[in-house]
PDB file of C-alpha atoms in Angstrom:
ATOM      1  CA  ASP U   1      30.149 -15.495  14.737  1.00  0.00           C
ATOM      2  CA  GLY U   2      33.212 -13.174  14.340  1.00  0.00           C
ATOM      3  CA  TYR U   3      34.975 -13.935  11.101  1.00  0.00           C
ATOM      4  CA  GLN U   4      33.319 -17.436  10.498  1.00  0.00           C
ATOM      5  CA  GLN U   5      31.237 -17.842   7.514  1.00  0.00           C
ATOM      6  CA  GLN U   6      27.503 -18.214   8.678  1.00  0.00           C
ATOM      7  CA  THR U   7      24.093 -18.248   6.944  1.00  0.00           C
ATOM      8  CA  ASP U   8      21.965 -15.199   6.600  1.00  0.00           C
ATOM      9  CA  ALA U   9      19.243 -15.315   9.298  1.00  0.00           C
ATOM     10  CA  GLY U  10      16.684 -14.435   6.661  1.00  0.00           C
ATOM     11  CA  GLU U  11      17.841 -17.253   4.175  1.00  0.00           C
ATOM     12  CA  PHE U  12      17.674 -19.644   7.087  1.00  0.00           C
ATOM     13  CA  LEU U  13      14.330 -18.747   8.213  1.00  0.00           C
ATOM     14  CA  ILE U  14      12.881 -19.352   4.646  1.00  0.00           C
ATOM     15  CA  TRP U  15      14.613 -22.537   4.613  1.00  0.00           C
ATOM     16  CA  LEU U  16      13.315 -23.689   7.892  1.00  0.00           C
ATOM     17  CA  LEU U  17       9.789 -22.808   7.153  1.00  0.00           C
ATOM     18  CA  ASP U  18      10.116 -24.362   3.815  1.00  0.00           C
ATOM     19  CA  THR U  19      11.535 -27.429   5.227  1.00  0.00           C
ATOM     20  CA  VAL U  20       8.621 -27.709   7.803  1.00  0.00           C
ATOM     21  CA  HIS U  21       6.118 -27.027   5.076  1.00  0.00           C
ATOM     22  CA  GLU U  22       7.403 -29.967   3.055  1.00  0.00           C
ATOM     23  CA  THR U  23       7.251 -32.237   5.817  1.00  0.00           C
ATOM     24  CA  LEU U  24       3.704 -31.462   6.833  1.00  0.00           C
ATOM     25  CA  LYS U  25       1.963 -30.511   3.880  1.00  0.00           C
ATOM     26  CA  ALA U  26      -0.875 -32.752   2.523  1.00  0.00           C
ATOM     27  CA  PRO U  27      -0.259 -34.530  -0.490  1.00  0.00           C
ATOM     28  CA  CYS U  28      -1.420 -32.989  -3.618  1.00  0.00           C
ATOM     29  CA  PRO U  29      -3.985 -34.918  -5.722  1.00  0.00           C
ATOM     30  CA  LYS U  30      -2.970 -35.911  -9.176  1.00  0.00           C
ATOM     31  CA  HIS U  31      -6.294 -35.352 -10.401  1.00  0.00           C
ATOM     32  CA  ASP U  32      -9.238 -33.183  -9.560  1.00  0.00           C
ATOM     33  CA  ALA U  33     -11.046 -34.347  -6.577  1.00  0.00           C
ATOM     34  CA  THR U  34     -14.685 -35.636  -7.290  1.00  0.00           C
ATOM     35  CA  ASP U  35     -16.189 -33.455  -4.724  1.00  0.00           C
ATOM     36  CA  ASP U  36     -14.402 -30.112  -6.089  1.00  0.00           C
ATOM     37  CA  ARG U  37     -16.631 -27.756  -7.927  1.00  0.00           C
ATOM     38  CA  LYS U  38     -16.142 -27.129 -11.620  1.00  0.00           C
ATOM     39  CA  LEU U  39     -17.023 -23.747 -13.185  1.00  0.00           C
ATOM     40  CA  GLU U  40     -19.715 -23.816 -15.781  1.00  0.00           C
ATOM     41  CA  GLY U  41     -19.063 -21.611 -18.759  1.00  0.00           C
ATOM     42  CA  THR U  42     -17.106 -18.500 -18.798  1.00  0.00           C
ATOM     43  CA  VAL U  43     -17.183 -15.668 -16.141  1.00  0.00           C
ATOM     44  CA  ASN U  44     -19.354 -12.693 -17.018  1.00  0.00           C
ATOM     45  CA  PHE U  45     -17.118  -9.898 -15.468  1.00  0.00           C
ATOM     46  CA  ALA U  46     -19.764  -7.157 -16.188  1.00  0.00           C
ATOM     47  CA  ASP U  47     -22.037  -8.777 -13.730  1.00  0.00           C
ATOM     48  CA  ARG U  48     -20.557  -7.397 -10.457  1.00  0.00           C
ATOM     49  CA  THR U  49     -22.820  -9.697  -8.351  1.00  0.00           C
ATOM     50  CA  THR U  50     -21.629 -12.789  -9.865  1.00  0.00           C
ATOM     51  CA  VAL U  51     -17.933 -11.843  -9.561  1.00  0.00           C
ATOM     52  CA  ASN U  52     -18.519 -10.914  -5.922  1.00  0.00           C
ATOM     53  CA  GLN U  53     -20.365 -14.060  -5.094  1.00  0.00           C
ATOM     54  CA  LEU U  54     -17.708 -16.145  -6.814  1.00  0.00           C
ATOM     55  CA  CYS U  55     -14.785 -14.186  -4.676  1.00  0.00           C
ATOM     56  CA  LEU U  56     -16.584 -14.905  -1.468  1.00  0.00           C
ATOM     57  CA  SER U  57     -16.972 -18.692  -2.352  1.00  0.00           C
ATOM     58  CA  LEU U  58     -13.055 -18.838  -3.038  1.00  0.00           C
ATOM     59  CA  GLN U  59     -12.349 -16.681   0.145  1.00  0.00           C
ATOM     60  CA  ASN U  60     -14.678 -18.966   2.304  1.00  0.00           C
ATOM     61  CA  GLY U  61     -12.657 -22.058   1.337  1.00  0.00           C
ATOM     62  CA  HIS U  62     -15.367 -23.524  -1.273  1.00  0.00           C
ATOM     63  CA  ARG U  63     -13.249 -26.103  -3.148  1.00  0.00           C
ATOM     64  CA  PHE U  64     -12.755 -25.662  -6.850  1.00  0.00           C
ATOM     65  CA  SER U  65     -10.986 -28.075  -9.257  1.00  0.00           C
ATOM     66  CA  GLU U  66      -7.433 -26.993 -10.219  1.00  0.00           C
ATOM     67  CA  SER U  67      -8.430 -26.710 -13.766  1.00  0.00           C
ATOM     68  CA  SER U  68     -11.191 -24.257 -12.960  1.00  0.00           C
ATOM     69  CA  LEU U  69      -8.908 -22.263 -10.783  1.00  0.00           C
ATOM     70  CA  ASN U  70      -6.276 -22.146 -13.523  1.00  0.00           C
ATOM     71  CA  ALA U  71      -8.898 -20.938 -15.978  1.00  0.00           C
ATOM     72  CA  LEU U  72     -10.351 -18.124 -13.560  1.00  0.00           C
ATOM     73  CA  VAL U  73      -6.515 -17.016 -13.282  1.00  0.00           C
ATOM     74  CA  ASN U  74      -6.177 -16.858 -16.921  1.00  0.00           C
ATOM     75  CA  ALA U  75      -9.586 -15.089 -17.557  1.00  0.00           C
ATOM     76  CA  CYS U  76      -8.805 -12.434 -14.845  1.00  0.00           C
ATOM     77  CA  SER U  77      -5.480 -11.716 -16.463  1.00  0.00           C
ATOM     78  CA  ALA U  78      -7.135 -11.377 -20.058  1.00  0.00           C
ATOM     79  CA  GLU U  79      -9.914  -9.267 -18.599  1.00  0.00           C
ATOM     80  CA  LEU U  80      -7.361  -6.760 -16.992  1.00  0.00           C
ATOM     81  CA  SER U  81      -5.887  -6.309 -20.460  1.00  0.00           C
ATOM     82  CA  SER U  82      -9.197  -4.966 -21.745  1.00  0.00           C
ATOM     83  CA  LEU U  83      -9.697  -1.143 -21.788  1.00  0.00           C
ATOM     84  CA  GLY U  84     -12.720   0.672 -20.101  1.00  0.00           C
ATOM     85  CA  ARG U  85     -13.559  -2.202 -17.668  1.00  0.00           C
ATOM     86  CA  GLU U  86     -13.764  -1.654 -13.891  1.00  0.00           C
ATOM     87  CA  TYR U  87     -10.921  -3.629 -12.663  1.00  0.00           C
ATOM     88  CA  TYR U  88     -11.205  -3.624  -8.936  1.00  0.00           C
ATOM     89  CA  PRO U  89     -13.625  -6.803  -8.727  1.00  0.00           C
ATOM     90  CA  VAL U  90     -11.346  -8.512 -11.323  1.00  0.00           C
ATOM     91  CA  LEU U  91      -8.318  -7.805  -8.970  1.00  0.00           C
ATOM     92  CA  GLN U  92     -10.259  -9.319  -6.042  1.00  0.00           C
ATOM     93  CA  LEU U  93     -11.161 -12.345  -8.102  1.00  0.00           C
ATOM     94  CA  LEU U  94      -7.560 -12.919  -9.333  1.00  0.00           C
ATOM     95  CA  SER U  95      -6.189 -12.782  -6.019  1.00  0.00           C
ATOM     96  CA  ALA U  96      -8.827 -15.012  -4.603  1.00  0.00           C
ATOM     97  CA  SER U  97      -8.091 -17.455  -7.401  1.00  0.00           C
ATOM     98  CA  GLU U  98      -4.551 -17.434  -7.212  1.00  0.00           C
ATOM     99  CA  ARG U  99      -4.852 -17.895  -3.179  1.00  0.00           C
ATOM    100  CA  ALA U 100      -6.960 -20.925  -3.775  1.00  0.00           C
ATOM    101  CA  LEU U 101      -4.642 -22.483  -6.325  1.00  0.00           C
ATOM    102  CA  TYR U 102      -1.631 -21.869  -4.018  1.00  0.00           C
ATOM    103  CA  SER U 103      -3.627 -23.393  -0.989  1.00  0.00           C
ATOM    104  CA  LYS U 104      -4.489 -26.564  -2.898  1.00  0.00           C
ATOM    105  CA  ARG U 105      -1.082 -27.318  -3.800  1.00  0.00           C
ATOM    106  CA  ASN U 106       0.444 -26.343  -0.596  1.00  0.00           C
ATOM    107  CA  ASP U 107      -1.718 -27.269   2.257  1.00  0.00           C
ATOM    108  CA  SER U 108       0.058 -27.046   5.614  1.00  0.00           C
ATOM    109  CA  ALA U 109       0.178 -25.360   9.018  1.00  0.00           C
ATOM    110  CA  VAL U 110       3.144 -23.197   7.864  1.00  0.00           C
ATOM    111  CA  THR U 111       0.835 -22.072   4.839  1.00  0.00           C
ATOM    112  CA  SER U 112      -2.107 -21.313   7.118  1.00  0.00           C
ATOM    113  CA  LEU U 113       0.028 -19.434   9.680  1.00  0.00           C
ATOM    114  CA  PHE U 114       2.911 -17.780   7.901  1.00  0.00           C
ATOM    115  CA  THR U 115       2.059 -17.443   4.191  1.00  0.00           C
ATOM    116  CA  GLY U 116       0.648 -14.111   2.954  1.00  0.00           C
ATOM    117  CA  GLN U 117       0.103 -12.958  -0.577  1.00  0.00           C
ATOM    118  CA  LEU U 118       1.042  -9.730  -2.317  1.00  0.00           C
ATOM    119  CA  LEU U 119      -1.001  -8.446  -5.455  1.00  0.00           C
ATOM    120  CA  GLU U 120       1.309  -6.416  -7.768  1.00  0.00           C
ATOM    121  CA  ALA U 121      -0.483  -4.497 -10.203  1.00  0.00           C
ATOM    122  CA  ARG U 122       1.229  -2.757 -13.275  1.00  0.00           C
ATOM    123  CA  ALA U 123      -0.305  -0.031 -15.472  1.00  0.00           C
ATOM    124  CA  CYS U 124       1.039   0.868 -18.806  1.00  0.00           C
ATOM    125  CA  LEU U 125       1.520   4.691 -19.090  1.00  0.00           C
ATOM    126  CA  ASN U 126       0.905   4.529 -22.897  1.00  0.00           C
ATOM    127  CA  CYS U 127      -2.549   3.240 -23.072  1.00  0.00           C
ATOM    128  CA  GLY U 128      -3.763   2.586 -19.304  1.00  0.00           C
ATOM    129  CA  ARG U 129      -4.034  -1.125 -19.363  1.00  0.00           C
ATOM    130  CA  LEU U 130      -3.469  -3.011 -16.298  1.00  0.00           C
ATOM    131  CA  SER U 131      -1.784  -6.407 -15.601  1.00  0.00           C
ATOM    132  CA  ALA U 132      -1.386  -8.080 -12.165  1.00  0.00           C
ATOM    133  CA  SER U 133       0.126 -10.894 -10.556  1.00  0.00           C
ATOM    134  CA  ALA U 134      -0.191 -12.492  -7.009  1.00  0.00           C
ATOM    135  CA  GLU U 135       2.948 -13.717  -5.145  1.00  0.00           C
ATOM    136  CA  ALA U 136       2.897 -15.768  -1.892  1.00  0.00           C
ATOM    137  CA  PHE U 137       5.615 -14.714   0.715  1.00  0.00           C
ATOM    138  CA  VAL U 138       6.693 -15.877   4.187  1.00  0.00           C
ATOM    139  CA  LEU U 139       9.089 -13.311   4.636  1.00  0.00           C
ATOM    140  CA  LEU U 140       8.202  -9.639   3.655  1.00  0.00           C
ATOM    141  CA  PRO U 141      11.419  -7.553   2.392  1.00  0.00           C
ATOM    142  CA  ILE U 142      10.856  -3.895   3.613  1.00  0.00           C
ATOM    143  CA  PRO U 143      13.245  -1.186   2.454  1.00  0.00           C
ATOM    144  CA  VAL U 144      14.925   0.933   5.078  1.00  0.00           C
ATOM    145  CA  ILE U 145      14.150   4.530   4.228  1.00  0.00           C
ATOM    146  CA  SER U 146      15.946   7.844   5.173  1.00  0.00           C
ATOM    147  CA  PRO U 147      14.726   9.732   8.101  1.00  0.00           C
ATOM    148  CA  THR U 148      12.169  12.381   7.086  1.00  0.00           C
ATOM    149  CA  GLN U 149      12.744  14.585  10.209  1.00  0.00           C
ATOM    150  CA  ALA U 150      16.130  15.675  11.794  1.00  0.00           C
ATOM    151  CA  HIS U 151      17.064  13.459  14.797  1.00  0.00           C
ATOM    152  CA  GLN U 152      14.009  11.205  14.310  1.00  0.00           C
ATOM    153  CA  PRO U 153      14.460   7.639  12.988  1.00  0.00           C
ATOM    154  CA  PRO U 154      11.964   6.500  10.405  1.00  0.00           C
ATOM    155  CA  GLN U 155       9.096   4.496  11.662  1.00  0.00           C
ATOM    156  CA  LEU U 156       8.664   1.014  10.483  1.00  0.00           C
ATOM    157  CA  MET U 157       5.105   1.680   9.304  1.00  0.00           C
ATOM    158  CA  ASP U 158       6.712   4.515   7.017  1.00  0.00           C
ATOM    159  CA  CYS U 159       9.083   1.904   5.516  1.00  0.00           C
ATOM    160  CA  ILE U 160       6.186  -0.346   4.915  1.00  0.00           C
ATOM    161  CA  ARG U 161       4.219   2.407   3.197  1.00  0.00           C
ATOM    162  CA  THR U 162       7.155   3.010   1.137  1.00  0.00           C
ATOM    163  CA  PHE U 163       7.111  -0.564  -0.052  1.00  0.00           C
ATOM    164  CA  GLY U 164       3.501  -0.353  -0.861  1.00  0.00           C
ATOM    165  CA  SER U 165       3.614   2.975  -2.761  1.00  0.00           C
ATOM    166  CA  VAL U 166       3.234   3.653  -6.433  1.00  0.00           C
ATOM    167  CA  GLU U 167       6.734   3.078  -8.029  1.00  0.00           C
ATOM    168  CA  ARG U 168       7.629   4.221 -11.542  1.00  0.00           C
ATOM    169  CA  LEU U 169       9.444   1.424 -13.474  1.00  0.00           C
ATOM    170  CA  GLY U 170      12.991   2.098 -14.540  1.00  0.00           C
ATOM    171  CA  SER U 171      14.024   1.677 -18.035  1.00  0.00           C
ATOM    172  CA  GLU U 172      15.685  -1.950 -17.370  1.00  0.00           C
ATOM    173  CA  GLU U 173      12.218  -2.914 -15.516  1.00  0.00           C
ATOM    174  CA  ASN U 174       9.689  -1.502 -17.904  1.00  0.00           C
ATOM    175  CA  MET U 175       6.790  -3.671 -18.972  1.00  0.00           C
ATOM    176  CA  TRP U 176       5.598  -5.326 -22.101  1.00  0.00           C
ATOM    177  CA  CYS U 177       2.087  -4.151 -23.216  1.00  0.00           C
ATOM    178  CA  LEU U 178      -0.444  -5.237 -25.803  1.00  0.00           C
ATOM    179  CA  CYS U 179      -0.623  -1.787 -27.174  1.00  0.00           C
ATOM    180  CA  ASN U 180       2.951  -2.319 -28.607  1.00  0.00           C
ATOM    181  CA  SER U 181       1.607  -4.981 -31.036  1.00  0.00           C
ATOM    182  CA  LEU U 182      -1.795  -3.352 -31.710  1.00  0.00           C
ATOM    183  CA  SER U 183       0.154  -0.314 -32.915  1.00  0.00           C
ATOM    184  CA  GLY U 184       2.509  -2.204 -35.127  1.00  0.00           C
ATOM    185  CA  SER U 185       5.401  -1.734 -32.967  1.00  0.00           C
ATOM    186  CA  ASP U 186       7.925  -4.298 -31.868  1.00  0.00           C
ATOM    187  CA  ARG U 187       5.917  -6.599 -29.721  1.00  0.00           C
ATOM    188  CA  ASN U 188       9.004  -7.382 -27.674  1.00  0.00           C
ATOM    189  CA  ALA U 189       9.689  -3.504 -27.003  1.00  0.00           C
ATOM    190  CA  ARG U 190       9.193  -2.224 -23.365  1.00  0.00           C
ATOM    191  CA  VAL U 191       7.019   0.753 -22.366  1.00  0.00           C
ATOM    192  CA  SER U 192       6.889   2.847 -19.378  1.00  0.00           C
ATOM    193  CA  GLY U 193       4.735   1.725 -16.442  1.00  0.00           C
ATOM    194  CA  ASP U 194       3.921   2.276 -12.807  1.00  0.00           C
ATOM    195  CA  ARG U 195       3.821  -0.573 -10.295  1.00  0.00           C
ATOM    196  CA  ARG U 196       2.274  -0.930  -6.814  1.00  0.00           C
ATOM    197  CA  ALA U 197       1.936  -3.888  -4.496  1.00  0.00           C
ATOM    198  CA  LEU U 198      -0.966  -4.336  -2.135  1.00  0.00           C
ATOM    199  CA  PHE U 199      -1.512  -7.090   0.496  1.00  0.00           C
ATOM    200  CA  SER U 200      -4.253  -9.312  -0.689  1.00  0.00           C
ATOM    201  CA  VAL U 201      -3.683 -11.819   2.154  1.00  0.00           C
ATOM    202  CA  LEU U 202      -2.009 -10.975   5.458  1.00  0.00           C
ATOM    203  CA  PRO U 203      -0.900 -13.989   7.519  1.00  0.00           C
ATOM    204  CA  ASP U 204      -1.536 -14.636  11.211  1.00  0.00           C
ATOM    205  CA  CYS U 205       2.103 -14.527  11.825  1.00  0.00           C
ATOM    206  CA  LEU U 206       4.069 -11.802   9.648  1.00  0.00           C
ATOM    207  CA  ASN U 207       7.809 -12.082   9.246  1.00  0.00           C
ATOM    208  CA  ILE U 208       9.477  -8.868   8.313  1.00  0.00           C
ATOM    209  CA  GLN U 209      13.044  -8.569   6.903  1.00  0.00           C
ATOM    210  CA  LEU U 210      14.502  -5.071   6.908  1.00  0.00           C
ATOM    211  CA  GLN U 211      16.581  -4.630   3.729  1.00  0.00           C
ATOM    212  CA  ARG U 212      19.822  -3.666   5.367  1.00  0.00           C
ATOM    213  CA  PHE U 213      22.369  -5.273   2.942  1.00  0.00           C
ATOM    214  CA  SER U 214      22.826  -4.084  -0.630  1.00  0.00           C
ATOM    215  CA  TYR U 215      25.490  -4.929  -3.194  1.00  0.00           C
ATOM    216  CA  ASN U 216      27.771  -2.149  -4.288  1.00  0.00           C
ATOM    217  CA  SER U 217      28.771  -3.214  -7.774  1.00  0.00           C
ATOM    218  CA  ASP U 218      31.419  -0.348  -8.073  1.00  0.00           C
ATOM    219  CA  TYR U 219      33.527  -1.938  -5.306  1.00  0.00           C
ATOM    220  CA  GLY U 220      32.221  -5.474  -5.363  1.00  0.00           C
ATOM    221  CA  VAL U 221      31.101  -5.407  -1.786  1.00  0.00           C
ATOM    222  CA  VAL U 222      28.059  -5.952   0.258  1.00  0.00           C
ATOM    223  CA  GLU U 223      27.262  -2.920   2.388  1.00  0.00           C
ATOM    224  CA  LYS U 224      25.144  -2.574   5.476  1.00  0.00           C
ATOM    225  CA  ASN U 225      22.593   0.218   6.161  1.00  0.00           C
ATOM    226  CA  HIS U 226      22.923   1.303   9.785  1.00  0.00           C
ATOM    227  CA  THR U 227      19.883   3.799   9.413  1.00  0.00           C
ATOM    228  CA  PRO U 228      17.844   3.445  12.766  1.00  0.00           C
ATOM    229  CA  VAL U 229      14.249   2.156  12.443  1.00  0.00           C
ATOM    230  CA  ASP U 230      11.786   2.582  15.317  1.00  0.00           C
ATOM    231  CA  PHE U 231       9.324  -0.362  15.386  1.00  0.00           C
ATOM    232  CA  PRO U 232       6.112  -0.597  17.500  1.00  0.00           C
ATOM    233  CA  LEU U 233       5.480  -3.446  20.055  1.00  0.00           C
ATOM    234  CA  GLU U 234       1.846  -3.334  19.489  1.00  0.00           C
ATOM    235  CA  ASN U 235      -0.720  -1.873  16.949  1.00  0.00           C
ATOM    236  CA  LEU U 236       1.209  -2.070  13.866  1.00  0.00           C
ATOM    237  CA  ASP U 237      -1.866  -1.569  11.681  1.00  0.00           C
ATOM    238  CA  LEU U 238      -1.543  -2.702   8.062  1.00  0.00           C
ATOM    239  CA  THR U 239      -5.239  -2.195   7.050  1.00  0.00           C
ATOM    240  CA  SER U 240      -4.775   0.711   4.759  1.00  0.00           C
ATOM    241  CA  LEU U 241      -2.296  -1.197   2.595  1.00  0.00           C
ATOM    242  CA  THR U 242      -4.622  -4.061   1.812  1.00  0.00           C
ATOM    243  CA  LEU U 243      -6.341  -4.678  -1.465  1.00  0.00           C
ATOM    244  CA  ASP U 244      -9.842  -4.774   0.116  1.00  0.00           C
ATOM    245  CA  THR U 245      -9.219  -1.234   1.580  1.00  0.00           C
ATOM    246  CA  PHE U 246      -7.831  -0.049  -1.644  1.00  0.00           C
ATOM    247  CA  VAL U 247     -10.896  -1.472  -3.564  1.00  0.00           C
ATOM    248  CA  GLN U 248     -13.703  -0.438  -1.146  1.00  0.00           C
ATOM    249  CA  SER U 249     -11.990   2.797   0.592  1.00  0.00           C
ATOM    250  CA  ALA U 250     -12.997   1.016   3.773  1.00  0.00           C
ATOM    251  CA  SER U 251     -12.258  -2.287   5.336  1.00  0.00           C
ATOM    252  CA  SER U 252     -14.654  -4.164   7.643  1.00  0.00           C
ATOM    253  CA  GLN U 253     -11.460  -6.494   8.785  1.00  0.00           C
ATOM    254  CA  GLN U 254      -8.793  -4.743  10.890  1.00  0.00           C
ATOM    255  CA  CYS U 255      -5.258  -6.001  10.283  1.00  0.00           C
ATOM    256  CA  ARG U 256      -3.201  -5.259  13.476  1.00  0.00           C
ATOM    257  CA  TYR U 257      -0.068  -6.869  14.711  1.00  0.00           C
ATOM    258  CA  SER U 258       1.769  -7.123  17.863  1.00  0.00           C
ATOM    259  CA  LEU U 259       5.436  -7.840  18.142  1.00  0.00           C
ATOM    260  CA  TYR U 260       6.739 -11.380  19.618  1.00  0.00           C
ATOM    261  CA  GLY U 261      10.396 -11.606  18.415  1.00  0.00           C
ATOM    262  CA  VAL U 262      13.344  -9.665  17.005  1.00  0.00           C
ATOM    263  CA  CYS U 263      16.418 -10.787  15.496  1.00  0.00           C
ATOM    264  CA  VAL U 264      19.522  -8.229  15.579  1.00  0.00           C
ATOM    265  CA  HIS U 265      22.500  -8.481  13.447  1.00  0.00           C
ATOM    266  CA  LEU U 266      25.777  -7.000  15.235  1.00  0.00           C
ATOM    267  CA  GLY U 267      29.421  -6.553  14.278  1.00  0.00           C
ATOM    268  CA  SER U 268      29.804  -6.650  10.537  1.00  0.00           C
ATOM    269  CA  GLN U 269      29.270  -4.892   7.208  1.00  0.00           C
ATOM    270  CA  ASN U 270      27.493  -7.821   5.583  1.00  0.00           C
ATOM    271  CA  ALA U 271      25.264 -10.587   6.589  1.00  0.00           C
ATOM    272  CA  SER U 272      27.716 -13.650   5.922  1.00  0.00           C
ATOM    273  CA  CYS U 273      29.345 -12.973   9.394  1.00  0.00           C
ATOM    274  CA  GLY U 274      28.950 -10.908  12.371  1.00  0.00           C
ATOM    275  CA  HIS U 275      26.732 -11.797  15.525  1.00  0.00           C
ATOM    276  CA  TYR U 276      23.102 -12.417  15.965  1.00  0.00           C
ATOM    277  CA  VAL U 277      21.005 -11.746  19.083  1.00  0.00           C
ATOM    278  CA  ALA U 278      17.330 -12.388  19.630  1.00  0.00           C
ATOM    279  CA  TYR U 279      14.404 -11.147  21.585  1.00  0.00           C
ATOM    280  CA  CYS U 280      11.427 -13.116  22.344  1.00  0.00           C
ATOM    281  CA  LEU U 281       8.300 -12.627  24.113  1.00  0.00           C
ATOM    282  CA  CYS U 282       7.223 -15.444  26.469  1.00  0.00           C
ATOM    283  CA  ASP U 283       3.565 -16.373  26.273  1.00  0.00           C
ATOM    284  CA  GLN U 284       3.641 -17.852  29.718  1.00  0.00           C
ATOM    285  CA  ASP U 285       4.794 -14.972  31.823  1.00  0.00           C
ATOM    286  CA  GLY U 286       4.344 -12.098  29.271  1.00  0.00           C
ATOM    287  CA  LYS U 287       8.115 -11.071  29.667  1.00  0.00           C
ATOM    288  CA  TRP U 288      10.672 -10.337  26.967  1.00  0.00           C
ATOM    289  CA  TYR U 289      14.016 -12.305  27.229  1.00  0.00           C
ATOM    290  CA  ARG U 290      17.259 -11.648  25.326  1.00  0.00           C
ATOM    291  CA  PHE U 291      19.157 -14.566  23.932  1.00  0.00           C
ATOM    292  CA  ASP U 292      22.888 -14.024  23.176  1.00  0.00           C
ATOM    293  CA  ASP U 293      24.302 -17.535  22.563  1.00  0.00           C
ATOM    294  CA  GLU U 294      23.925 -19.314  25.786  1.00  0.00           C
ATOM    295  CA  TYR U 295      23.423 -16.193  27.833  1.00  0.00           C
ATOM    296  CA  VAL U 296      19.677 -15.548  28.368  1.00  0.00           C
ATOM    297  CA  ARG U 297      18.377 -12.605  30.495  1.00  0.00           C
ATOM    298  CA  GLU U 298      15.080 -10.680  30.989  1.00  0.00           C
ATOM    299  CA  ALA U 299      14.768  -7.598  28.874  1.00  0.00           C
ATOM    300  CA  ASP U 300      12.797  -4.429  29.336  1.00  0.00           C
ATOM    301  CA  MET U 301      11.681  -4.204  25.606  1.00  0.00           C
ATOM    302  CA  VAL U 302      10.187  -0.786  25.933  1.00  0.00           C
ATOM    303  CA  LYS U 303      13.501   0.665  26.833  1.00  0.00           C
ATOM    304  CA  GLU U 304      16.085  -1.755  24.967  1.00  0.00           C
ATOM    305  CA  LYS U 305      14.166  -1.107  21.529  1.00  0.00           C
ATOM    306  CA  LEU U 306      15.118   2.576  21.992  1.00  0.00           C
ATOM    307  CA  TRP U 307      18.969   1.767  22.182  1.00  0.00           C
ATOM    308  CA  ALA U 308      20.835   3.002  19.235  1.00  0.00           C
ATOM    309  CA  THR U 309      22.394  -0.442  18.902  1.00  0.00           C
ATOM    310  CA  ILE U 310      19.189  -2.231  18.597  1.00  0.00           C
ATOM    311  CA  ARG U 311      17.440   0.406  16.253  1.00  0.00           C
ATOM    312  CA  GLU U 312      20.594   0.467  13.871  1.00  0.00           C
ATOM    313  CA  ASN U 313      20.821  -3.173  13.618  1.00  0.00           C
ATOM    314  CA  THR U 314      17.350  -4.721  13.894  1.00  0.00           C
ATOM    315  CA  TYR U 315      17.162  -7.182  10.905  1.00  0.00           C
ATOM    316  CA  LEU U 316      14.052  -9.465  11.186  1.00  0.00           C
ATOM    317  CA  LEU U 317      10.735  -8.592  13.111  1.00  0.00           C
ATOM    318  CA  PHE U 318       8.150 -11.187  13.963  1.00  0.00           C
ATOM    319  CA  TYR U 319       4.598 -10.061  14.444  1.00  0.00           C
ATOM    320  CA  ARG U 320       1.330 -11.967  15.024  1.00  0.00           C
ATOM    321  CA  LYS U 321      -2.060 -10.763  14.236  1.00  0.00           C
ATOM    322  CA  THR U 322      -4.267  -9.456  17.178  1.00  0.00           C
ATOM    323  CA  SER U 323      -7.410  -8.309  15.055  1.00  0.00           C
TER     324      SER U 323
END
């Protein structure tokens, strides 16, 4: 608190979940288990039925050997670089393979409850080739956007949509593409591209970090963004930003969340000092409580979340899936 150096709450949350995960996770076998399935031959990506069945097998928890899962990931990555192929089923298979591989190496209650997966797709603007990678997360970093209407704070859902929108890669972020080497150009040269992130797996418990802090290189300081953000207590619907919805235009599985915890950072322009207060929903009585060091009181969250102090300083949001 005050001017005392402290750990950022987001960093502490990641450390805590990782420590609990390492304590609880099941040992990873050194060799493929004898009851794990092995893929026979290569995957025929032109056979949509076979690809869909393989996706379902992975999503339903059927065990495959680690070598087979690695082969699947590599095959999907190679297939995406081919031109003229329908890539939606390949993205789904890549996501399912990466998730199965991650779960095989990281089997714990933390993974089951808190770990989601983002699929980041990158498209070359020169030739249209697609590349993709899947990344696990326990804390979702969401940008704080500027208000779109006067005197109206941005909604959390609008911030999340910005995170999942198509982004033109800057010159320093440009991607490498196979078309460079095929055309005789410098194979290490970068090309322009677009990038988009979609939720391929949404966890039961979703931890969100509003990116209020940024480094100002001109002044060598960390600055805090005090833009107010309005967040819902219920019905945070992320269905439209899932890979399945993007691929199929409609999803049979709804992904709605309700809030059960808030962390607020007060009193400083950077995350290394200041003061944290927390709000938590009690399952036993259905009431919200505010925690400020040793001081605890009941809170009317419907009213208090509208306070300027809360809207402008909300830092971490904790949601759990309701559907």
